[in-house]
Amino acid sequence: MNKPISIAIHGGAGTILRTQMSAQLKRAILSDLQRAVQAGYALLQEGADALDAVVAAVKVMEDSPHFNAGKGSVLTNNEMVEMDASLMHGRDLQAGAVAGVRHIKNPIELARDVLRNSPHVLLIGEGAEKFAFEQGHVYTEQDYFFTDRRYEQLLSMREKGLFALSEAKYPDDKKHGTVGAVALDAQGNLAAATSTGGVTNKKYGRVGDSALIGCGTVAENGVVAVSTTGVGEFFIRKRVAEDVAARMRYLKEDVHTACEHIIQGELKNMGGEGGLIALDAHGEIHFAINSSGMYRASIDVAGNLSVKIYADE
Ligand code: ASP
């Protein structure tokens, strides 16, 4: 019998307004999500490592302007793009992460280089970029990442002194557009990856949960792989990804119970809005969302494709 493989991805959770979503925008988002999940799944079918599958899926979303990662990242208070990314391999708990990078087209590939080619786990800012260029990444101008929509968002939020997801003009303005993927490969390895531009109008080198192993990203073979999205400050304080893993590891909860306990219970009670994707050692997938939607897609162990936007779908 073939060994099970499966993959799930997200393109951010938050408030997504049905009434403002045009048919054209919806089609474009669904199509990007489908391309992303299929890119990862195609590698898993070839017998590739789960880590390469999650990187392939995340890269498709980093290259799309529809998500807050890579191209289309939100802007900082001083009109820059500063991106965070992390990933983890469940076999040997190896991890790689970068924070505050400004000129790297695909931060998730850089995080994989940190994992594979450095003795460290997390590199930040200029140092991370120096390492990137040594690894052959190309210097990418800020102009590449910039979109009019993110500029408009920043102007209105900066003017009002707001932060993160406070303004809504586009149907998914109040949505965290961070992207992530979790996968189980045919060798039984779990991996997770997360990539983001962070939150609009962030200042002072702010770093969110997406760069932090145990908060935004976790993978441990035999247990679970998790990638989160939401206001990072809450996810860091709650150590969301590791909390899900700990419930499964020590309390022997199943993936659905553990995720719901955190996202609908403890995190929500703290005021934390958002969601996560999780995948257990058997390839069972769970999407947890405590806001009105989360861009998401999956291909389960039976090969069924699912692509969704709203929480009530
Ligand atoms: N979690 C991300 C951060 O706080 C934001 C997001 O999910 O869009 O940086």
PDB file of N, CA, C and O and ligand atoms in Angstrom, residues 68 84 175-178 196-199 206-210 228-233, ligand 1:
ATOM      1  N   ASN A  68      -0.301  38.620   1.906  1.00  0.00           N
ATOM      2  CA  ASN A  68       0.653  39.463   2.617  1.00  0.00           C
ATOM      3  C   ASN A  68       1.936  38.679   2.887  1.00  0.00           C
ATOM      4  O   ASN A  68       2.239  38.294   4.005  1.00  0.00           O
ATOM      5  N   ASP A  84       9.085  38.380   7.309  1.00  0.00           N
ATOM      6  CA  ASP A  84       9.507  37.330   8.243  1.00  0.00           C
ATOM      7  C   ASP A  84       9.100  35.978   7.653  1.00  0.00           C
ATOM      8  O   ASP A  84       8.035  35.867   7.043  1.00  0.00           O
ATOM      9  N   LYS A 175      -7.959  41.267   7.061  1.00  0.00           N
ATOM     10  CA  LYS A 175      -7.521  39.887   7.079  1.00  0.00           C
ATOM     11  C   LYS A 175      -6.003  39.868   7.140  1.00  0.00           C
ATOM     12  O   LYS A 175      -5.345  40.679   6.511  1.00  0.00           O
ATOM     13  N   HIS A 176      -5.475  38.913   7.880  1.00  0.00           N
ATOM     14  CA  HIS A 176      -4.032  38.729   7.953  1.00  0.00           C
ATOM     15  C   HIS A 176      -3.662  37.907   6.737  1.00  0.00           C
ATOM     16  O   HIS A 176      -4.137  36.788   6.604  1.00  0.00           O
ATOM     17  N   GLY A 177      -2.852  38.432   5.866  1.00  0.00           N
ATOM     18  CA  GLY A 177      -2.624  37.708   4.614  1.00  0.00           C
ATOM     19  C   GLY A 177      -1.429  36.784   4.631  1.00  0.00           C
ATOM     20  O   GLY A 177      -1.017  36.258   3.601  1.00  0.00           O
ATOM     21  N   THR A 178      -0.871  36.598   5.811  1.00  0.00           N
ATOM     22  CA  THR A 178       0.246  35.655   5.959  1.00  0.00           C
ATOM     23  C   THR A 178      -0.059  34.343   5.268  1.00  0.00           C
ATOM     24  O   THR A 178      -1.205  33.907   5.241  1.00  0.00           O
ATOM     25  N   THR A 196       5.446  35.984   5.816  1.00  0.00           N
ATOM     26  CA  THR A 196       4.571  37.151   5.987  1.00  0.00           C
ATOM     27  C   THR A 196       5.297  38.474   5.764  1.00  0.00           C
ATOM     28  O   THR A 196       6.521  38.551   5.907  1.00  0.00           O
ATOM     29  N   GLY A 197       4.492  39.493   5.486  1.00  0.00           N
ATOM     30  CA  GLY A 197       4.989  40.871   5.517  1.00  0.00           C
ATOM     31  C   GLY A 197       4.745  41.473   6.889  1.00  0.00           C
ATOM     32  O   GLY A 197       5.094  42.625   7.148  1.00  0.00           O
ATOM     33  N   GLY A 198       4.074  40.724   7.778  1.00  0.00           N
ATOM     34  CA  GLY A 198       3.797  41.222   9.135  1.00  0.00           C
ATOM     35  C   GLY A 198       2.497  41.995   9.184  1.00  0.00           C
ATOM     36  O   GLY A 198       1.514  41.594   8.565  1.00  0.00           O
ATOM     37  N   VAL A 199       2.480  43.100   9.933  1.00  0.00           N
ATOM     38  CA  VAL A 199       1.254  43.888  10.061  1.00  0.00           C
ATOM     39  C   VAL A 199       1.501  45.312   9.563  1.00  0.00           C
ATOM     40  O   VAL A 199       2.585  45.876   9.746  1.00  0.00           O
ATOM     41  N   ARG A 206       9.672  45.700  14.336  1.00  0.00           N
ATOM     42  CA  ARG A 206       8.727  44.709  14.907  1.00  0.00           C
ATOM     43  C   ARG A 206       8.820  43.366  14.165  1.00  0.00           C
ATOM     44  O   ARG A 206       8.851  43.301  12.949  1.00  0.00           O
ATOM     45  N   VAL A 207       8.868  42.287  14.916  1.00  0.00           N
ATOM     46  CA  VAL A 207       8.859  40.936  14.351  1.00  0.00           C
ATOM     47  C   VAL A 207       7.649  40.199  14.917  1.00  0.00           C
ATOM     48  O   VAL A 207       7.322  40.351  16.090  1.00  0.00           O
ATOM     49  N   GLY A 208       6.976  39.430  14.065  1.00  0.00           N
ATOM     50  CA  GLY A 208       5.776  38.709  14.510  1.00  0.00           C
ATOM     51  C   GLY A 208       6.024  37.235  14.738  1.00  0.00           C
ATOM     52  O   GLY A 208       7.164  36.738  14.686  1.00  0.00           O
ATOM     53  N   ASP A 209       4.935  36.519  14.957  1.00  0.00           N
ATOM     54  CA  ASP A 209       5.007  35.081  15.253  1.00  0.00           C
ATOM     55  C   ASP A 209       5.505  34.259  14.067  1.00  0.00           C
ATOM     56  O   ASP A 209       6.043  33.162  14.261  1.00  0.00           O
ATOM     57  N   SER A 210       5.319  34.793  12.847  1.00  0.00           N
ATOM     58  CA  SER A 210       5.646  33.987  11.661  1.00  0.00           C
ATOM     59  C   SER A 210       7.134  33.660  11.568  1.00  0.00           C
ATOM     60  O   SER A 210       7.519  32.704  10.894  1.00  0.00           O
ATOM     61  N   THR A 228       0.475  29.242  11.555  1.00  0.00           N
ATOM     62  CA  THR A 228      -0.587  30.118  12.075  1.00  0.00           C
ATOM     63  C   THR A 228      -0.704  31.425  11.287  1.00  0.00           C
ATOM     64  O   THR A 228       0.202  31.812  10.546  1.00  0.00           O
ATOM     65  N   THR A 229      -1.826  32.122  11.516  1.00  0.00           N
ATOM     66  CA  THR A 229      -2.019  33.477  10.988  1.00  0.00           C
ATOM     67  C   THR A 229      -2.928  34.260  11.925  1.00  0.00           C
ATOM     68  O   THR A 229      -3.936  33.730  12.399  1.00  0.00           O
ATOM     69  N   GLY A 230      -2.569  35.506  12.194  1.00  0.00           N
ATOM     70  CA  GLY A 230      -3.358  36.352  13.095  1.00  0.00           C
ATOM     71  C   GLY A 230      -2.455  37.446  13.634  1.00  0.00           C
ATOM     72  O   GLY A 230      -1.297  37.541  13.219  1.00  0.00           O
ATOM     73  N   VAL A 231      -2.950  38.276  14.545  1.00  0.00           N
ATOM     74  CA  VAL A 231      -2.090  39.324  15.105  1.00  0.00           C
ATOM     75  C   VAL A 231      -0.997  38.658  15.937  1.00  0.00           C
ATOM     76  O   VAL A 231      -1.265  38.053  16.978  1.00  0.00           O
ATOM     77  N   GLY A 232       0.233  38.761  15.448  1.00  0.00           N
ATOM     78  CA  GLY A 232       1.335  37.978  15.982  1.00  0.00           C
ATOM     79  C   GLY A 232       1.580  38.145  17.462  1.00  0.00           C
ATOM     80  O   GLY A 232       2.035  37.213  18.137  1.00  0.00           O
ATOM     81  N   GLU A 233       1.290  39.329  17.991  1.00  0.00           N
ATOM     82  CA  GLU A 233       1.570  39.587  19.398  1.00  0.00           C
ATOM     83  C   GLU A 233       0.826  38.574  20.285  1.00  0.00           C
ATOM     84  O   GLU A 233       1.365  38.093  21.277  1.00  0.00           O
TER      85      GLU A 233
HETATM   86  N1  ASP B   1       0.923  36.682  12.065  1.00  0.00           N
HETATM   87  C1  ASP B   1       1.420  37.745  11.234  1.00  0.00           C
HETATM   88  C2  ASP B   1       2.213  38.709  12.064  1.00  0.00           C
HETATM   89  O1  ASP B   1       1.757  39.072  13.134  1.00  0.00           O
HETATM   90  C3  ASP B   1       0.364  38.500  10.535  1.00  0.00           C
HETATM   91  C4  ASP B   1      -0.568  37.696   9.697  1.00  0.00           C
HETATM   92  O2  ASP B   1      -0.945  36.580  10.052  1.00  0.00           O
HETATM   93  O3  ASP B   1      -0.936  38.208   8.611  1.00  0.00           O
HETATM   94  O4  ASP B   1       3.246  39.162  11.634  1.00  0.00           O
END
